mmCIF file with all atom_site columns, C-alpha atoms in Angstrom:
data_model
loop_
_atom_site.group_PDB
_atom_site.id
_atom_site.type_symbol
_atom_site.label_atom_id
_atom_site.label_alt_id
_atom_site.label_comp_id
_atom_site.label_asym_id
_atom_site.label_entity_id
_atom_site.label_seq_id
_atom_site.pdbx_PDB_ins_code
_atom_site.Cartn_x
_atom_site.Cartn_y
_atom_site.Cartn_z
_atom_site.occupancy
_atom_site.B_iso_or_equiv
_atom_site.pdbx_formal_charge
_atom_site.auth_seq_id
_atom_site.auth_comp_id
_atom_site.auth_asym_id
_atom_site.auth_atom_id
_atom_site.pdbx_PDB_model_num
ATOM 1   C CA . MET A 1 1   ? 27.951  -8.105  26.359  1.00 0.00 ? 170 MET A CA 1
ATOM 2   C CA . THR A 1 2   ? 25.469  -5.500  28.156  1.00 0.00 ? 171 THR A CA 1
ATOM 3   C CA . LEU A 1 3   ? 21.982  -4.589  27.646  1.00 0.00 ? 172 LEU A CA 1
ATOM 4   C CA . TYR A 1 4   ? 22.565  -1.219  26.535  1.00 0.00 ? 173 TYR A CA 1
ATOM 5   C CA . SER A 1 5   ? 25.400  -2.376  23.970  1.00 0.00 ? 174 SER A CA 1
ATOM 6   C CA . ILE A 1 6   ? 23.279  -4.945  22.639  1.00 0.00 ? 175 ILE A CA 1
ATOM 7   C CA . ILE A 1 7   ? 20.405  -1.915  22.186  1.00 0.00 ? 176 ILE A CA 1
ATOM 8   C CA . THR A 1 8   ? 22.498  0.449   21.006  1.00 0.00 ? 177 THR A CA 1
ATOM 9   C CA . LEU A 1 9   ? 24.388  -1.794  18.424  1.00 0.00 ? 178 LEU A CA 1
ATOM 10  C CA . ALA A 1 10  ? 20.361  -2.814  17.097  1.00 0.00 ? 179 ALA A CA 1
ATOM 11  C CA . ALA A 1 11  ? 19.537  0.864   16.758  1.00 0.00 ? 180 ALA A CA 1
ATOM 12  C CA . ALA A 1 12  ? 22.383  1.686   14.737  1.00 0.00 ? 181 ALA A CA 1
ATOM 13  C CA . ALA A 1 13  ? 22.280  -1.210  12.582  1.00 0.00 ? 182 ALA A CA 1
ATOM 14  C CA . LEU A 1 14  ? 17.991  -0.261  12.190  1.00 0.00 ? 183 LEU A CA 1
ATOM 15  C CA . VAL A 1 15  ? 19.662  3.068   11.866  1.00 0.00 ? 184 VAL A CA 1
ATOM 16  C CA . ALA A 1 16  ? 21.667  1.949   8.727   1.00 0.00 ? 185 ALA A CA 1
ATOM 17  C CA . VAL A 1 17  ? 18.728  -0.208  6.962   1.00 0.00 ? 186 VAL A CA 1
ATOM 18  C CA . SER A 1 18  ? 16.654  2.952   7.173   1.00 0.00 ? 187 SER A CA 1
ATOM 19  C CA . MET A 1 19  ? 19.255  5.235   5.456   1.00 0.00 ? 188 MET A CA 1
ATOM 20  C CA . ALA A 1 20  ? 19.727  2.488   3.270   1.00 0.00 ? 189 ALA A CA 1
ATOM 21  C CA . ALA A 1 21  ? 16.267  1.789   1.665   1.00 0.00 ? 190 ALA A CA 1
ATOM 22  C CA . ALA A 1 22  ? 15.436  5.719   2.447   1.00 0.00 ? 191 ALA A CA 1
ATOM 23  C CA . SER A 1 23  ? 18.529  6.446   -0.488  1.00 0.00 ? 192 SER A CA 1
ATOM 24  C CA . GLY A 1 24  ? 17.966  3.698   -2.830  1.00 0.00 ? 193 GLY A CA 1
ATOM 25  C CA . GLY A 1 25  ? 15.879  1.679   -5.046  1.00 0.00 ? 194 GLY A CA 1
ATOM 26  C CA . GLU A 1 26  ? 13.329  4.395   -5.483  1.00 0.00 ? 195 GLU A CA 1
ATOM 27  C CA . THR A 1 27  ? 12.607  5.469   -8.806  1.00 0.00 ? 196 THR A CA 1
ATOM 28  C CA . ALA A 1 28  ? 10.673  8.803   -9.937  1.00 0.00 ? 197 ALA A CA 1
ATOM 29  C CA . GLY A 1 29  ? 7.148   9.578   -8.354  1.00 0.00 ? 198 GLY A CA 1
ATOM 30  C CA . GLN A 1 30  ? 7.530   7.119   -5.489  1.00 0.00 ? 199 GLN A CA 1
ATOM 31  C CA . LYS A 1 31  ? 8.684   8.478   -1.873  1.00 0.00 ? 200 LYS A CA 1
ATOM 32  C CA . PRO A 1 32  ? 9.458   7.153   1.135   1.00 0.00 ? 201 PRO A CA 1
ATOM 33  C CA . THR A 1 33  ? 6.343   8.923   3.523   1.00 0.00 ? 202 THR A CA 1
ATOM 34  C CA . ASP A 1 34  ? 7.533   7.141   7.208   1.00 0.00 ? 203 ASP A CA 1
ATOM 35  C CA . GLU A 1 35  ? 10.874  5.359   8.270   1.00 0.00 ? 204 GLU A CA 1
ATOM 36  C CA . GLU A 1 36  ? 8.449   2.310   8.398   1.00 0.00 ? 205 GLU A CA 1
ATOM 37  C CA . GLY A 1 37  ? 8.119   1.052   4.460   1.00 0.00 ? 206 GLY A CA 1
ATOM 38  C CA . VAL A 1 38  ? 4.581   2.700   3.262   1.00 0.00 ? 207 VAL A CA 1
ATOM 39  C CA . LYS A 1 39  ? 5.426   4.171   0.362   1.00 0.00 ? 208 LYS A CA 1
ATOM 40  C CA . GLU A 1 40  ? 3.740   6.913   -2.425  1.00 0.00 ? 209 GLU A CA 1
ATOM 41  C CA . ILE A 1 41  ? 3.324   5.437   -5.821  1.00 0.00 ? 210 ILE A CA 1
ATOM 42  C CA . GLN A 1 42  ? 1.877   7.883   -8.561  1.00 0.00 ? 211 GLN A CA 1
ATOM 43  C CA . ALA A 1 43  ? -0.473  6.556   -10.989 1.00 0.00 ? 212 ALA A CA 1
ATOM 44  C CA . ARG A 1 44  ? 1.896   6.201   -14.305 1.00 0.00 ? 213 ARG A CA 1
ATOM 45  C CA . ASP A 1 45  ? 4.418   4.447   -11.698 1.00 0.00 ? 214 ASP A CA 1
ATOM 46  C CA . ALA A 1 46  ? 2.032   2.454   -10.324 1.00 0.00 ? 215 ALA A CA 1
ATOM 47  C CA . ARG A 1 47  ? 0.448   1.060   -13.580 1.00 0.00 ? 216 ARG A CA 1
ATOM 48  C CA . ALA A 1 48  ? 4.476   0.004   -14.275 1.00 0.00 ? 217 ALA A CA 1
ATOM 49  C CA . LEU A 1 49  ? 5.127   -1.388  -10.679 1.00 0.00 ? 218 LEU A CA 1
ATOM 50  C CA . ILE A 1 50  ? 1.621   -3.835  -11.476 1.00 0.00 ? 219 ILE A CA 1
ATOM 51  C CA . GLU A 1 51  ? 2.878   -5.065  -15.347 1.00 0.00 ? 220 GLU A CA 1
ATOM 52  C CA . GLN A 1 52  ? 6.309   -5.423  -14.294 1.00 0.00 ? 221 GLN A CA 1
ATOM 53  C CA . ARG A 1 53  ? 5.450   -7.312  -11.251 1.00 0.00 ? 222 ARG A CA 1
ATOM 54  C CA . LYS A 1 54  ? 2.232   -8.917  -12.393 1.00 0.00 ? 223 LYS A CA 1
ATOM 55  C CA . ASN A 1 55  ? 3.723   -12.507 -12.713 1.00 0.00 ? 224 ASN A CA 1
ATOM 56  C CA . ASP A 1 56  ? 4.884   -12.443 -8.952  1.00 0.00 ? 225 ASP A CA 1
ATOM 57  C CA . GLY A 1 57  ? 2.909   -11.685 -6.590  1.00 0.00 ? 226 GLY A CA 1
ATOM 58  C CA . LEU A 1 58  ? 1.921   -8.057  -6.541  1.00 0.00 ? 227 LEU A CA 1
ATOM 59  C CA . ILE A 1 59  ? -1.132  -7.620  -4.566  1.00 0.00 ? 228 ILE A CA 1
ATOM 60  C CA . VAL A 1 60  ? -3.787  -4.611  -5.201  1.00 0.00 ? 229 VAL A CA 1
ATOM 61  C CA . LEU A 1 61  ? -6.046  -4.103  -2.932  1.00 0.00 ? 230 LEU A CA 1
ATOM 62  C CA . ASP A 1 62  ? -9.080  -1.726  -3.514  1.00 0.00 ? 231 ASP A CA 1
ATOM 63  C CA . VAL A 1 63  ? -10.008 -0.540  0.195   1.00 0.00 ? 232 VAL A CA 1
ATOM 64  C CA . ARG A 1 64  ? -12.756 1.166   -1.026  1.00 0.00 ? 233 ARG A CA 1
ATOM 65  C CA . THR A 1 65  ? -16.886 -0.467  -0.485  1.00 0.00 ? 234 THR A CA 1
ATOM 66  C CA . LYS A 1 66  ? -18.107 -3.148  -2.370  1.00 0.00 ? 235 LYS A CA 1
ATOM 67  C CA . ALA A 1 67  ? -20.052 -1.117  -4.625  1.00 0.00 ? 236 ALA A CA 1
ATOM 68  C CA . GLU A 1 68  ? -17.710 2.293   -5.063  1.00 0.00 ? 237 GLU A CA 1
ATOM 69  C CA . PHE A 1 69  ? -15.597 -1.410  -6.930  1.00 0.00 ? 238 PHE A CA 1
ATOM 70  C CA . GLU A 1 70  ? -17.589 -2.596  -8.870  1.00 0.00 ? 239 GLU A CA 1
ATOM 71  C CA . ASP A 1 71  ? -18.398 1.196   -10.086 1.00 0.00 ? 240 ASP A CA 1
ATOM 72  C CA . GLY A 1 72  ? -15.144 0.972   -11.673 1.00 0.00 ? 241 GLY A CA 1
ATOM 73  C CA . HIS A 1 73  ? -11.686 0.105   -10.627 1.00 0.00 ? 242 HIS A CA 1
ATOM 74  C CA . ILE A 1 74  ? -7.968  -1.179  -11.392 1.00 0.00 ? 243 ILE A CA 1
ATOM 75  C CA . ASN A 1 75  ? -7.901  -4.427  -12.840 1.00 0.00 ? 244 ASN A CA 1
ATOM 76  C CA . GLY A 1 76  ? -6.880  -7.141  -10.826 1.00 0.00 ? 245 GLY A CA 1
ATOM 77  C CA . SER A 1 77  ? -7.443  -5.280  -7.814  1.00 0.00 ? 246 SER A CA 1
ATOM 78  C CA . VAL A 1 78  ? -9.144  -7.306  -5.022  1.00 0.00 ? 247 VAL A CA 1
ATOM 79  C CA . ASN A 1 79  ? -11.515 -5.616  -2.775  1.00 0.00 ? 248 ASN A CA 1
ATOM 80  C CA . LEU A 1 80  ? -11.232 -5.313  1.285   1.00 0.00 ? 249 LEU A CA 1
ATOM 81  C CA . ASP A 1 81  ? -13.755 -2.604  2.533   1.00 0.00 ? 250 ASP A CA 1
ATOM 82  C CA . TYR A 1 82  ? -11.874 -0.614  5.119   1.00 0.00 ? 251 TYR A CA 1
ATOM 83  C CA . LYS A 1 83  ? -15.457 -0.006  6.484   1.00 0.00 ? 252 LYS A CA 1
ATOM 84  C CA . ASP A 1 84  ? -15.888 -3.335  6.786   1.00 0.00 ? 253 ASP A CA 1
ATOM 85  C CA . GLU A 1 85  ? -15.949 -4.261  10.792  1.00 0.00 ? 254 GLU A CA 1
ATOM 86  C CA . ALA A 1 86  ? -13.998 -7.639  9.876   1.00 0.00 ? 255 ALA A CA 1
ATOM 87  C CA . PHE A 1 87  ? -11.593 -5.449  7.953   1.00 0.00 ? 256 PHE A CA 1
ATOM 88  C CA . LYS A 1 88  ? -8.714  -6.241  10.277  1.00 0.00 ? 257 LYS A CA 1
ATOM 89  C CA . GLU A 1 89  ? -9.492  -9.602  11.042  1.00 0.00 ? 258 GLU A CA 1
ATOM 90  C CA . LYS A 1 90  ? -9.304  -9.771  7.047   1.00 0.00 ? 259 LYS A CA 1
ATOM 91  C CA . LEU A 1 91  ? -6.130  -8.121  7.127   1.00 0.00 ? 260 LEU A CA 1
ATOM 92  C CA . SER A 1 92  ? -4.683  -10.899 8.344   1.00 0.00 ? 261 SER A CA 1
ATOM 93  C CA . GLU A 1 93  ? -5.459  -13.463 6.344   1.00 0.00 ? 262 GLU A CA 1
ATOM 94  C CA . LEU A 1 94  ? -3.066  -11.623 4.052   1.00 0.00 ? 263 LEU A CA 1
ATOM 95  C CA . ASP A 1 95  ? 0.704   -12.654 3.555   1.00 0.00 ? 264 ASP A CA 1
ATOM 96  C CA . THR A 1 96  ? 2.409   -10.130 5.951   1.00 0.00 ? 265 THR A CA 1
ATOM 97  C CA . SER A 1 97  ? 5.417   -10.776 3.439   1.00 0.00 ? 266 SER A CA 1
ATOM 98  C CA . ALA A 1 98  ? 3.592   -9.897  -0.107  1.00 0.00 ? 267 ALA A CA 1
ATOM 99  C CA . THR A 1 99  ? 3.810   -6.345  -1.318  1.00 0.00 ? 268 THR A CA 1
ATOM 100 C CA . TYR A 1 100 ? 0.851   -4.596  -1.943  1.00 0.00 ? 269 TYR A CA 1
ATOM 101 C CA . ILE A 1 101 ? -0.484  -1.274  -4.072  1.00 0.00 ? 270 ILE A CA 1
ATOM 102 C CA . VAL A 1 102 ? -3.360  0.112   -1.307  1.00 0.00 ? 271 VAL A CA 1
ATOM 103 C CA . TYR A 1 103 ? -5.929  2.644   -2.576  1.00 0.00 ? 272 TYR A CA 1
ATOM 104 C CA . CYS A 1 104 ? -9.370  4.386   -2.200  1.00 0.00 ? 273 CYS A CA 1
ATOM 105 C CA . ARG A 1 105 ? -11.571 7.066   -4.046  1.00 0.00 ? 274 ARG A CA 1
ATOM 106 C CA . SER A 1 106 ? -8.565  9.693   -3.441  1.00 0.00 ? 275 SER A CA 1
ATOM 107 C CA . GLY A 1 107 ? -6.635  8.920   -0.185  1.00 0.00 ? 276 GLY A CA 1
ATOM 108 C CA . ARG A 1 108 ? -7.666  8.961   2.623   1.00 0.00 ? 277 ARG A CA 1
ATOM 109 C CA . ARG A 1 109 ? -9.330  5.843   3.453   1.00 0.00 ? 278 ARG A CA 1
ATOM 110 C CA . SER A 1 110 ? -6.237  3.939   1.817   1.00 0.00 ? 279 SER A CA 1
ATOM 111 C CA . THR A 1 111 ? -3.775  6.405   3.792   1.00 0.00 ? 280 THR A CA 1
ATOM 112 C CA . GLU A 1 112 ? -5.345  4.641   7.182   1.00 0.00 ? 281 GLU A CA 1
ATOM 113 C CA . ALA A 1 113 ? -5.534  1.606   5.840   1.00 0.00 ? 282 ALA A CA 1
ATOM 114 C CA . ALA A 1 114 ? -1.803  1.109   5.047   1.00 0.00 ? 283 ALA A CA 1
ATOM 115 C CA . GLU A 1 115 ? -0.922  2.646   8.863   1.00 0.00 ? 284 GLU A CA 1
ATOM 116 C CA . ILE A 1 116 ? -3.011  -0.382  10.342  1.00 0.00 ? 285 ILE A CA 1
ATOM 117 C CA . MET A 1 117 ? -1.657  -2.835  8.096   1.00 0.00 ? 286 MET A CA 1
ATOM 118 C CA . GLU A 1 118 ? 2.487   -1.535  8.916   1.00 0.00 ? 287 GLU A CA 1
ATOM 119 C CA . GLU A 1 119 ? 1.710   -1.337  12.330  1.00 0.00 ? 288 GLU A CA 1
ATOM 120 C CA . MET A 1 120 ? -0.175  -5.439  11.416  1.00 0.00 ? 289 MET A CA 1
ATOM 121 C CA . GLY A 1 121 ? 3.577   -6.279  9.996   1.00 0.00 ? 290 GLY A CA 1
ATOM 122 C CA . PHE A 1 122 ? 3.038   -5.790  6.397   1.00 0.00 ? 291 PHE A CA 1
ATOM 123 C CA . THR A 1 123 ? 7.087   -4.966  5.290   1.00 0.00 ? 292 THR A CA 1
ATOM 124 C CA . ASP A 1 124 ? 5.650   -3.695  1.626   1.00 0.00 ? 293 ASP A CA 1
ATOM 125 C CA . ILE A 1 125 ? 3.035   -1.007  1.631   1.00 0.00 ? 294 ILE A CA 1
ATOM 126 C CA . TYR A 1 126 ? 2.431   1.568   -1.669  1.00 0.00 ? 295 TYR A CA 1
ATOM 127 C CA . HIS A 1 127 ? -0.414  3.798   -1.080  1.00 0.00 ? 296 HIS A CA 1
ATOM 128 C CA . LEU A 1 128 ? -1.541  4.970   -4.135  1.00 0.00 ? 297 LEU A CA 1
ATOM 129 C CA . GLU A 1 129 ? -1.261  8.982   -4.026  1.00 0.00 ? 298 GLU A CA 1
ATOM 130 C CA . GLU A 1 130 ? -4.833  10.385  -4.864  1.00 0.00 ? 299 GLU A CA 1
ATOM 131 C CA . GLY A 1 131 ? -6.392  7.399   -5.044  1.00 0.00 ? 300 GLY A CA 1
ATOM 132 C CA . VAL A 1 132 ? -8.614  5.728   -8.129  1.00 0.00 ? 301 VAL A CA 1
ATOM 133 C CA . ASN A 1 133 ? -9.155  9.658   -8.994  1.00 0.00 ? 302 ASN A CA 1
ATOM 134 C CA . GLY A 1 134 ? -5.246  10.321  -9.484  1.00 0.00 ? 303 GLY A CA 1
ATOM 135 C CA . TRP A 1 135 ? -5.781  6.781   -11.949 1.00 0.00 ? 304 TRP A CA 1
ATOM 136 C CA . GLN A 1 136 ? -7.902  8.183   -13.888 1.00 0.00 ? 305 GLN A CA 1
ATOM 137 C CA . LYS A 1 137 ? -7.047  11.859  -13.711 1.00 0.00 ? 306 LYS A CA 1
ATOM 138 C CA . ALA A 1 138 ? -4.055  10.386  -15.450 1.00 0.00 ? 307 ALA A CA 1
ATOM 139 C CA . GLY A 1 139 ? -6.133  8.318   -18.005 1.00 0.00 ? 308 GLY A CA 1
ATOM 140 C CA . LEU A 1 140 ? -5.995  4.949   -16.987 1.00 0.00 ? 309 LEU A CA 1
ATOM 141 C CA . PRO A 1 141 ? -8.456  3.025   -17.363 1.00 0.00 ? 310 PRO A CA 1
ATOM 142 C CA . VAL A 1 142 ? -11.016 0.886   -15.118 1.00 0.00 ? 311 VAL A CA 1
ATOM 143 C CA . THR A 1 143 ? -12.492 -2.202  -14.965 1.00 0.00 ? 312 THR A CA 1
ATOM 144 C CA . ARG A 1 144 ? -16.474 -2.257  -14.185 1.00 0.00 ? 313 ARG A CA 1
#
């Protein structure tokens, strides 16, 4: 088998897997934002996913500053400040195969954090649309 054949087969397999992932497994309010796997999720769907997966290693990652986190966060979330110089180093200590819901205040920092996570090899990332603002707008509680 030639190198060209191997590359062609690998590309075809990747396309097939991407198409299968894009066509199935999504629930209302969840949609892929790109082919690599960061998925957008709305607040109520995020809450349902947290409830459904609370005992199987789902990690809710708040990438705001410590002060913002202490002012109110999603119950059970882990704080890892996106603005911290050691952010990438701290991310590298996390399990890349775990499922993560990533959020910030409005969605800007968490979008960037999710992209970094994806580049680092994290494979199952949900990005909370509108961040904690969207969570509260949906009438969902925060912990102080």
